[in-house]
Amino acid sequence: MNPTTTTRTLTPAELRRAMGAGDPAALADAWQVGRHLWPVLRALGYDSGYLGGRGANSDALSGRAPHLRRAGAPPGYLAFVAMIPDASGHDRIRLHHQGADLPRLPVHRGQLDVVLQDVPFKQTPSTPQRARALADYGTKVLTEGVVLSARGGISVSLVHPQVLDSPDPTGRKNLARQADLVGALRVPPRPSPGGPGVPFDVVLLRRRPSGSRSAGHAFTDISAIELGERLVTINEYFSAHPEHVLSRVLPGSGSSAPLVPVADRTRLGERMQEAFTRIGGAATQLGLTAPGFLHTPAPDQPPPTPSAPGPIDRVERPGGSDNLHL
């Protein structure tokens, strides 16, 4: 695959209209996710091949620090491809920006070893109809990320929690037919002067190799849990792994009001690193690794965990108490 393949180049104004003006706080969040994500991806064998990104802050998910953005560049990138950087090369990663979104470029379909997606959304939907539309849109983007991935490739997407928590499991069941859930995190919202912000989920999906059986975590259904004196619903993955909900939530006022996420970001980077490490260790044990990645643990030895991330400004190879308690 030629990473420089492109169609007509979009102008900066077109890019801004396509992806929005950009939000520095959202960029910082994506960079923090990327900082702690890449050691895990490397531990799972995703340390060479092709990388593709979609969305305003997907360059930060690639490990490229925000201050490395070219002066005068538009704040959002519609799409790019690159070579997966080596462990010390993220500050030199060269992004080949595309003139159209990746799903519209057939040359990339099924060819990317890692796909990074930042799915835009602004607020919690106010009606069930809008919630359904938001979930459908997010599921569509997750599916596109899987289709772009090579067999055994992985996609990492930032999506609204409604995608995993929607009462309708149809989209998630369709995803589960072709991909395995490697893991997910729910990141707390940023403080907002207009009221509670919106959390977001980091969803890792591995496209299932041909002939392989499902080996990932269950995520198609939702579970009812007790929170205080109320029963609420949440995706079954988070019900089974409450330690991956990195914030508390409180019941809203009234009997049918939605949960209110708490914008508590104490030790967020540390908790994110710990959660990604757990996800990586479980994925290694389940065999949810890059194609050709061999791991034969010694008898009675626990699965290895990824090493702690190094400084992000050295991240291209050329050519507990505040968790959701159930």
Coordinates of C-alpha atoms in Angstrom, one line a residue:
M1 CA 0.0 0.0 0.0
N2 CA 1.3 3.5 -0.9
P3 CA 0.9 5.7 2.1
T4 CA 0.9 8.8 -0.1
T5 CA -2.1 7.8 -2.2
T6 CA -4.6 10.6 -2.2
T7 CA -7.5 12.2 -4.1
R8 CA -8.0 15.9 -4.4
T9 CA -6.4 17.7 -1.5
L10 CA -8.9 19.5 0.7
T11 CA -8.2 23.1 1.5
P12 CA -7.7 24.2 5.1
A13 CA -11.2 25.8 5.0
E14 CA -12.7 22.5 3.9
L15 CA -10.9 20.7 6.6
R16 CA -12.2 23.1 9.2
R17 CA -15.8 22.7 7.9
A18 CA -15.4 18.9 7.9
M19 CA -13.9 18.5 11.4
G20 CA -14.8 21.6 13.2
A21 CA -12.6 24.4 14.6
G22 CA -11.0 22.1 17.2
D23 CA -11.1 22.1 21.0
P24 CA -7.7 22.4 22.9
A25 CA -9.1 20.5 25.8
A26 CA -10.3 17.6 23.6
L27 CA -6.9 17.6 21.9
A28 CA -5.2 17.3 25.3
D29 CA -7.5 14.3 26.1
A30 CA -6.6 12.6 22.9
W31 CA -2.9 13.2 23.5
Q32 CA -3.2 11.7 27.0
V33 CA -4.9 8.6 25.6
G34 CA -2.2 8.2 22.9
R35 CA 0.5 8.6 25.5
H36 CA -0.6 5.6 27.5
L37 CA -2.0 3.6 24.6
W38 CA 1.1 3.0 22.5
P39 CA 3.1 1.0 25.0
V40 CA 0.1 -1.4 25.2
L41 CA -0.2 -1.6 21.4
R42 CA 3.6 -2.4 21.2
A43 CA 3.3 -5.1 23.9
L44 CA 0.5 -6.7 21.7
G45 CA 2.8 -6.8 18.7
Y46 CA 1.6 -3.7 16.8
D47 CA 5.0 -2.2 16.3
S48 CA 5.3 -2.1 12.5
G49 CA 3.2 -1.7 9.4
Y50 CA 0.6 1.0 8.5
L51 CA -1.3 3.4 10.7
G52 CA -4.4 5.3 9.7
G53 CA -6.1 8.2 11.5
R54 CA -9.5 9.9 11.2
G55 CA -10.9 12.8 13.1
A56 CA -9.8 16.2 14.5
N57 CA -7.5 14.9 17.2
S58 CA -6.3 11.5 15.7
D59 CA -2.9 13.0 15.1
A60 CA -2.6 13.2 18.9
L61 CA -3.8 9.6 19.3
S62 CA -0.9 8.7 17.0
G63 CA 1.4 9.8 19.8
R64 CA 2.3 13.1 18.2
A65 CA 2.4 15.8 20.9
P66 CA 0.1 18.8 20.3
H67 CA 3.0 21.3 20.2
L68 CA 4.4 19.4 17.2
R69 CA 1.6 20.5 15.0
R70 CA 2.8 22.6 12.0
A71 CA 2.3 26.3 12.5
G72 CA -0.7 27.5 10.6
A73 CA -2.1 24.0 10.0
P74 CA -5.8 23.6 10.4
P75 CA -6.8 22.3 13.9
G76 CA -8.4 19.2 12.5
Y77 CA -7.3 16.5 10.1
L78 CA -9.8 14.7 8.0
A79 CA -7.6 11.6 7.5
F80 CA -4.0 10.5 7.3
V81 CA -1.8 7.4 6.9
A82 CA 1.7 6.8 8.3
M83 CA 4.2 4.1 9.1
I84 CA 3.8 2.9 12.7
P85 CA 6.7 4.7 14.5
D86 CA 9.3 2.9 16.5
A87 CA 9.4 3.3 20.2
S88 CA 11.4 6.5 20.1
G89 CA 10.0 8.0 16.9
H90 CA 6.6 9.6 17.6
D91 CA 8.1 13.1 17.6
R92 CA 9.3 12.4 14.0
I93 CA 6.2 10.6 12.7
R94 CA 5.3 11.8 9.2
L95 CA 1.5 12.0 8.6
H96 CA 0.5 11.7 4.9
H97 CA -2.8 13.7 4.9
Q98 CA -5.5 12.3 2.6
G99 CA -7.9 14.3 0.4
A100 CA -10.9 12.3 1.5
D101 CA -11.9 10.2 4.5
L102 CA -10.3 6.8 4.6
P103 CA -13.4 4.7 4.0
R104 CA -13.8 6.6 0.7
L105 CA -10.3 5.5 -0.4
P106 CA -10.5 1.8 -1.4
V107 CA -6.7 1.4 -1.4
H108 CA -6.7 1.5 2.4
R109 CA -9.6 -0.9 3.0
G110 CA -8.4 -3.9 5.0
Q111 CA -4.8 -2.7 4.8
L112 CA -4.2 -0.8 8.1
D113 CA -2.5 -2.5 11.0
V114 CA -3.7 0.2 13.4
V115 CA -6.7 2.6 12.9
L116 CA -7.2 5.6 15.2
Q117 CA -10.5 7.4 15.2
D118 CA -11.7 10.5 17.1
V119 CA -15.5 10.5 16.6
P120 CA -16.9 14.0 17.0
F121 CA -19.8 14.7 19.4
K122 CA -20.7 17.6 21.6
Q123 CA -23.3 16.8 24.2
T124 CA -25.5 14.2 25.8
P125 CA -28.6 13.6 23.6
S126 CA -31.8 15.2 24.9
T127 CA -34.3 12.7 23.5
P128 CA -34.4 8.9 22.9
Q129 CA -34.5 9.6 19.2
R130 CA -31.3 11.6 19.3
A131 CA -29.7 9.1 21.6
R132 CA -30.5 6.3 19.1
A133 CA -29.1 8.4 16.2
L134 CA -25.9 9.1 18.2
A135 CA -25.4 5.4 18.9
D136 CA -26.1 4.5 15.3
Y137 CA -23.5 7.0 14.1
G138 CA -20.9 5.9 16.5
T139 CA -21.4 2.2 15.7
K140 CA -21.1 3.1 12.0
V141 CA -17.7 4.7 12.6
L142 CA -16.6 1.8 14.7
T143 CA -17.6 -0.6 11.9
E144 CA -15.7 1.5 9.4
G145 CA -12.6 1.3 11.6
V146 CA -12.8 -2.5 11.6
V147 CA -13.3 -2.6 7.8
L148 CA -10.2 -0.5 7.4
S149 CA -8.2 -2.8 9.6
A150 CA -6.2 -5.7 8.2
R151 CA -7.1 -9.2 9.5
G152 CA -5.8 -9.2 13.1
G153 CA -5.4 -5.4 12.9
I154 CA -6.7 -3.2 15.7
S155 CA -8.8 0.0 15.7
V156 CA -8.9 2.4 18.7
S157 CA -11.8 4.9 18.7
L158 CA -13.0 7.7 21.0
V159 CA -16.8 7.6 21.0
H160 CA -19.8 8.8 23.0
P161 CA -20.8 6.4 25.9
Q162 CA -24.2 6.0 24.2
V163 CA -22.5 3.7 21.6
L164 CA -21.8 1.0 24.2
D165 CA -24.8 1.8 26.5
S166 CA -27.6 2.0 23.9
P167 CA -30.5 -0.3 24.8
D168 CA -30.6 -1.5 21.2
P169 CA -27.8 -4.1 20.8
T170 CA -28.2 -4.5 17.0
G171 CA -25.1 -2.5 16.0
R172 CA -22.9 -4.0 18.6
K173 CA -24.0 -7.5 17.6
N174 CA -23.1 -6.8 14.0
L175 CA -19.7 -5.5 15.1
A176 CA -19.1 -8.7 17.2
R177 CA -19.6 -10.8 14.1
Q178 CA -16.3 -9.5 12.7
A179 CA -14.3 -8.1 15.6
D180 CA -13.3 -8.9 19.1
L181 CA -13.4 -6.3 21.9
V182 CA -9.9 -6.0 23.3
G183 CA -11.0 -3.6 26.0
A184 CA -12.6 -0.2 26.7
L185 CA -12.2 2.7 29.1
R186 CA -14.7 5.3 30.1
V187 CA -12.9 8.6 30.6
P188 CA -14.6 11.3 32.9
P189 CA -15.8 14.6 31.4
R190 CA -13.9 17.8 31.6
P191 CA -15.3 20.4 33.9
S192 CA -17.7 22.7 32.1
P193 CA -19.2 26.0 33.1
G194 CA -22.4 25.0 31.5
G195 CA -22.9 22.0 33.7
P196 CA -21.6 18.4 33.7
G197 CA -19.6 17.6 30.6
V198 CA -19.7 14.5 28.5
P199 CA -17.4 11.5 29.2
F200 CA -16.1 9.5 26.4
D201 CA -15.2 5.9 25.8
V202 CA -11.9 4.5 24.4
V203 CA -12.9 1.3 22.5
L204 CA -10.3 -1.2 21.2
L205 CA -11.5 -3.6 18.5
R206 CA -9.4 -6.3 16.8
R207 CA -10.6 -7.5 13.4
R208 CA -11.0 -11.2 13.6
P209 CA -8.6 -13.2 11.4
S210 CA -10.3 -15.5 8.8
G211 CA -11.3 -18.8 10.4
S212 CA -10.8 -17.6 14.0
R213 CA -13.5 -17.9 16.6
S214 CA -14.5 -15.0 18.9
A215 CA -12.1 -14.5 21.7
G216 CA -12.9 -11.0 22.9
H217 CA -14.8 -9.6 25.8
A218 CA -18.6 -9.6 25.8
F219 CA -20.0 -6.2 24.9
T220 CA -23.2 -6.6 22.9
D221 CA -25.7 -6.4 25.8
I222 CA -26.3 -4.1 28.7
S223 CA -26.6 -4.9 32.4
A224 CA -28.7 -3.5 35.2
I225 CA -26.7 -2.5 38.2
E226 CA -27.5 -0.9 41.6
L227 CA -26.3 2.6 42.1
G228 CA -27.4 3.9 45.5
E229 CA -31.2 3.2 45.6
R230 CA -31.6 3.1 41.8
L231 CA -31.2 0.5 39.1
V232 CA -29.3 1.8 36.1
T233 CA -28.0 0.2 32.9
I234 CA -24.5 0.1 31.6
N235 CA -22.7 -2.0 29.0
E236 CA -22.0 -5.5 30.2
Y237 CA -18.2 -5.0 29.7
F238 CA -18.2 -2.1 32.2
S239 CA -20.4 -4.1 34.5
A240 CA -17.8 -6.9 34.5
H241 CA -14.9 -4.4 34.6
P242 CA -16.0 -1.5 36.8
E243 CA -12.3 -0.6 37.3
H244 CA -12.3 0.6 33.7
V245 CA -14.8 3.3 34.4
L246 CA -12.4 6.0 35.5
S247 CA -15.0 8.3 37.1
R248 CA -17.9 8.2 39.4
V249 CA -21.5 8.9 38.3
L250 CA -24.4 10.1 40.3
P251 CA -28.1 9.6 39.8
G252 CA -29.8 12.7 38.3
S253 CA -32.8 14.3 39.9
G254 CA -36.2 12.5 39.4
S255 CA -36.9 8.9 38.9
S256 CA -36.0 8.7 35.2
A257 CA -33.3 11.3 34.9
P258 CA -30.0 10.1 33.4
L259 CA -26.9 9.6 35.4
V260 CA -24.7 12.6 35.9
P261 CA -21.0 12.0 35.4
V262 CA -18.6 13.5 37.9
A263 CA -15.8 15.5 36.4
D264 CA -13.2 14.0 38.8
R265 CA -9.9 13.8 37.0
T266 CA -7.7 13.2 40.0
R267 CA -4.7 11.0 39.0
L268 CA -6.4 10.5 35.6
G269 CA -3.2 9.8 33.7
E270 CA -2.0 7.3 36.3
R271 CA -5.4 5.5 36.3
M272 CA -5.5 5.5 32.5
Q273 CA -2.1 3.9 32.4
E274 CA -3.1 1.3 34.9
A275 CA -6.2 0.4 33.0
F276 CA -4.5 0.1 29.7
T277 CA -1.9 -2.1 31.3
R278 CA -4.7 -4.4 32.6
I279 CA -6.3 -4.4 29.1
G280 CA -3.0 -5.3 27.5
G281 CA -2.3 -8.2 29.9
A282 CA -5.8 -9.7 29.4
A283 CA -5.5 -9.3 25.6
T284 CA -2.2 -11.2 25.6
Q285 CA -3.7 -14.0 27.7
L286 CA -6.7 -14.2 25.3
G287 CA -4.4 -14.1 22.2
L288 CA -5.8 -10.8 21.0
T289 CA -2.5 -9.8 19.5
A290 CA -1.0 -8.7 16.2
P291 CA -0.8 -11.5 13.5
G292 CA 2.4 -13.4 13.9
F293 CA 3.0 -12.2 17.4
L294 CA 4.1 -15.2 19.5
H295 CA 3.9 -15.4 23.2
T296 CA 4.5 -18.6 25.1
P297 CA 4.3 -17.9 28.9
A298 CA 6.1 -20.2 31.2
P299 CA 3.8 -22.6 33.2
D300 CA 2.0 -20.9 36.1
Q301 CA 3.3 -17.5 35.1
P302 CA 0.8 -14.6 34.8
P303 CA 0.6 -12.9 31.5
P304 CA 3.1 -10.1 31.0
T305 CA 2.0 -6.5 31.3
P306 CA 3.2 -3.6 29.1
S307 CA 5.9 -1.4 30.4
A308 CA 5.1 2.1 31.6
P309 CA 5.1 4.7 28.8
G310 CA 8.2 6.8 28.3
P311 CA 8.2 10.5 27.6
I312 CA 5.7 11.4 25.0
D313 CA 8.0 13.9 23.4
R314 CA 10.1 10.9 22.3
V315 CA 7.2 8.9 20.8
E316 CA 8.4 7.6 13.1
R317 CA 10.1 5.3 11.4
P318 CA 10.7 6.7 7.9
G319 CA 8.9 5.5 4.6
G320 CA -9.4 3.1 42.6
S321 CA -11.4 5.1 45.0
D322 CA -13.2 7.2 42.5
N323 CA -14.2 4.4 40.2
L324 CA -17.8 3.5 39.5
H325 CA -18.7 1.1 42.3
L326 CA -21.2 -1.6 41.4

